[in-house]
C-alpha positions as a printed NumPy array, in Angstrom:
array([[-21.93 , -44.368,  19.684],
       [-22.664, -47.417,  21.503],
       [-21.167, -50.78 ,  19.888],
       [-24.297, -51.992,  19.748],
       [-25.433, -49.184,  17.898],
       [-22.719, -49.022,  15.65 ],
       [-23.579, -53.231,  14.851],
       [-27.398, -52.394,  13.912],
       [-26.837, -49.163,  12.214],
       [-22.882, -50.241,  10.628],
       [-22.957, -46.486,  10.406],
       [-19.958, -46.981,   8.569],
       [-17.9  , -43.571,   7.367],
       [-19.147, -41.696,   4.256],
       [-22.378, -43.747,   3.702],
       [-24.879, -41.542,   5.2  ],
       [-26.151, -40.576,   1.579],
       [-26.36 , -42.711,  -1.531],
       [-23.419, -42.687,  -3.687],
       [-23.249, -39.888,  -6.792],
       [-21.924, -42.444,  -9.481],
       [-20.263, -45.508,  -9.762],
       [-16.376, -46.068,  -8.794],
       [-14.262, -45.425, -11.946],
       [-12.241, -48.495, -11.818],
       [-14.51 , -51.688, -11.635],
       [-12.905, -55.34 , -11.36 ],
       [-12.855, -57.76 , -13.684],
       [-16.012, -59.546, -14.898],
       [-15.141, -62.636, -12.7  ],
       [-14.086, -60.556,  -9.746],
       [-17.814, -58.887,  -9.618],
       [-20.365, -59.877,  -6.856],
       [-22.872, -62.661,  -8.093],
       [-26.394, -60.812,  -7.552],
       [-28.511, -58.963,  -9.587],
       [-26.601, -56.756, -12.006],
       [-27.275, -53.275, -11.91 ],
       [-28.714, -53.135,  -8.486],
       [-28.139, -49.83 ,  -6.048],
       [-27.34 , -50.694,  -4.02 ],
       [-25.645, -54.023,  -4.551],
       [-26.927, -57.168,  -2.162],
       [-25.469, -60.44 ,  -2.608],
       [-22.109, -62.501,  -2.422],
       [-18.781, -61.102,  -2.579],
       [-15.408, -62.3  ,  -1.519],
       [-16.474, -64.287,   1.155],
       [-19.134, -61.534,   2.128],
       [-23.037, -61.277,   2.27 ],
       [-23.992, -58.018,   1.704],
       [-27.625, -56.687,   2.13 ],
       [-29.405, -53.669,   3.064],
       [-29.54 , -54.088,   6.932],
       [-27.736, -56.601,   9.353],
       [-29.34 , -57.936,  12.429],
       [-28.448, -59.488,  15.804],
       [-29.407, -63.017,  14.15 ],
       [-26.724, -62.228,  11.63 ],
       [-24.179, -62.66 ,  14.697],
       [-25.817, -65.683,  16.142],
       [-27.923, -63.647,  18.872],
       [-31.34 , -65.443,  18.994],
       [-34.547, -63.474,  18.47 ],
       [-35.816, -61.61 ,  21.645],
       [-32.329, -62.181,  23.293],
       [-30.735, -59.279,  25.297],
       [-27.758, -57.474,  23.881],
       [-25.57 , -55.559,  26.447],
       [-22.293, -53.784,  26.621],
       [-19.548, -54.778,  28.742],
       [-16.311, -53.1  ,  29.505],
       [-13.855, -54.714,  27.017],
       [-11.234, -55.478,  29.979],
       [-13.925, -58.035,  31.344],
       [-13.733, -60.089,  28.175],
       [-11.116, -62.534,  26.313],
       [-12.65 , -62.402,  22.663],
       [-10.759, -62.752,  19.446],
       [-12.798, -59.168,  18.713],
       [-10.856, -57.398,  20.721],
       [ -7.677, -55.656,  19.053],
       [ -5.443, -52.436,  19.795],
       [ -5.076, -49.324,  17.518],
       [ -2.228, -47.652,  19.47 ],
       [ -0.188, -47.884,  16.558],
       [ -2.324, -45.019,  14.803],
       [ -1.607, -42.371,  17.843],
       [ -0.599, -39.871,  18.064],
       [ -1.86 , -38.848,  14.657],
       [ -5.368, -40.128,  15.12 ],
       [ -7.246, -39.389,  18.429],
       [ -8.612, -42.989,  19.861],
       [-12.627, -42.976,  20.751],
       [-14.61 , -46.394,  21.797],
       [-13.017, -49.812,  21.968],
       [-13.852, -49.726,  25.747],
       [-17.477, -51.68 ,  25.366],
       [-18.018, -54.941,  23.782],
       [-21.798, -55.524,  22.713],
       [-22.527, -59.175,  23.992],
       [-25.705, -61.936,  23.407],
       [-26.007, -64.584,  25.523],
       [-22.741, -64.06 ,  27.285],
       [-21.156, -64.099,  23.781],
       [-19.133, -61.073,  22.604],
       [-20.55 , -60.104,  19.102],
       [-19.225, -56.474,  18.437],
       [-16.613, -54.078,  19.057],
       [-15.758, -50.662,  17.675],
       [-13.654, -47.86 ,  17.474],
       [-13.037, -44.63 ,  16.067],
       [-10.175, -42.878,  15.038],
       [-10.197, -39.242,  13.946],
       [ -7.063, -36.995,  12.682],
       [ -6.592, -33.675,  10.627],
       [ -8.994, -34.509,   7.757],
       [ -9.188, -37.924,   8.022],
       [-11.575, -40.573,   9.808],
       [-11.152, -44.415,  10.608],
       [-13.955, -46.313,  12.075],
       [-12.944, -49.987,  12.887],
       [-15.48 , -52.759,  13.582],
       [-15.195, -56.868,  14.569],
       [-18.023, -58.592,  14.342],
       [-18.818, -62.077,  15.2  ],
       [-20.463, -64.904,  13.329],
       [-21.171, -64.703,   9.831],
       [-19.542, -62.239,   7.458],
       [-22.385, -59.931,   6.753],
       [-22.204, -56.317,   5.894],
       [-24.597, -53.739,   4.903],
       [-24.04 , -51.702,   2.021],
       [-25.144, -48.473,  -0.044],
       [-22.428, -48.994,  -2.566],
       [-23.102, -50.464,  -6.641],
       [-21.407, -53.141,  -7.649],
       [-19.088, -51.549,  -9.586],
       [-17.685, -49.836,  -6.04 ],
       [-16.543, -53.62 ,  -5.317],
       [-12.969, -55.599,  -6.164],
       [-10.736, -57.964,  -4.354],
       [ -7.425, -56.947,  -2.753],
       [ -5.106, -58.876,  -0.114],
       [ -4.554, -57.777,   3.311],
       [ -1.32 , -59.717,   4.711],
       [ -2.331, -62.426,   2.663],
       [ -5.893, -62.622,   3.612],
       [ -8.74 , -62.254,   0.696],
       [-10.821, -58.97 ,   1.532],
       [-13.084, -56.769,  -0.274],
       [-12.592, -53.206,  -1.013],
       [-15.611, -50.936,  -1.703],
       [-14.408, -47.651,  -3.305],
       [-17.026, -45.175,  -2.461],
       [-18.287, -42.264,  -4.139],
       [-19.986, -39.251,  -2.092],
       [-21.241, -35.99 ,  -3.047],
       [-18.958, -33.218,  -1.997],
       [-20.468, -29.939,  -0.125],
       [-18.817, -27.741,  -2.225],
       [-19.681, -29.116,  -5.586],
       [-15.539, -30.169,  -6.282],
       [-14.736, -33.37 ,  -8.327],
       [-15.479, -36.389,  -6.539],
       [-12.131, -38.271,  -5.417],
       [-11.599, -41.475,  -4.256],
       [-10.586, -41.347,  -0.934],
       [-13.897, -42.846,   1.019],
       [-13.597, -46.507,   1.398],
       [-14.774, -49.614,   3.065],
       [-12.439, -52.768,   3.531],
       [-14.019, -55.805,   4.797],
       [-11.883, -58.877,   5.999],
       [-13.144, -62.349,   6.39 ],
       [-11.84 , -63.635,   9.773],
       [-12.173, -66.844,  11.777],
       [-14.39 , -64.87 ,  14.363],
       [-16.543, -63.069,  11.697],
       [-15.459, -60.152,   9.803],
       [-13.563, -56.856,  10.169],
       [-14.993, -53.516,   8.762],
       [-12.623, -50.634,   8.226],
       [-14.242, -47.416,   7.033],
       [-12.054, -44.688,   6.002],
       [-12.567, -41.043,   4.752],
       [ -9.813, -38.759,   3.901],
       [ -7.411, -41.672,   3.325],
       [ -5.497, -43.112,  -0.033],
       [ -6.269, -46.866,  -0.82 ],
       [ -2.544, -47.317,   0.239],
       [ -2.793, -45.641,   3.46 ],
       [ -5.872, -47.902,   4.219],
       [ -4.553, -51.067,   3.397],
       [ -1.449, -50.182,   5.553],
       [ -3.497, -49.667,   8.507],
       [ -5.178, -52.738,   7.841],
       [ -2.024, -54.423,   7.653],
       [ -0.81 , -53.28 ,  10.843],
       [ -3.976, -53.868,  12.427],
       [ -3.928, -57.668,  11.586]])
């Protein structure tokens, strides 16, 4: 999928269906998002990130009506660029070769990694730290990635076979100087996801 389509839809792993239930380990009351309580999905400010039902090009500094195009990553100098070679050979990588550009400014880059029973999607977005979510506030907690504050969303999704829900579906949002890094993961443990994020940064 093209990087710009990923930006618009933010089709992050595991969020194609609404969560079945709140996560089992909410943060403390002080750590909970500041917004309407009981709202599902949550919308508001949390951990330096704005969560909202959908994002628009304007959220990333693209003026209304401005054209967004994709250009080869090797033609761009931007802090959005990153290497995920450390994931190989355990994962097969795709994407990451095109950067979404608006008014000559890079605004989005995305890469997907698929391994046996595991899937990662890594996105870097320029501008405000704005992310969409379909998750309840109980799913949010704060973590640290290489000394940087981040927001971890512990997703709950229905299993096709009706098996008990397991917490292996995550979204990790890391505010950056350039905007935000969003890592979505299915089939990884919390520790594995945080290790990927620490290596990436």
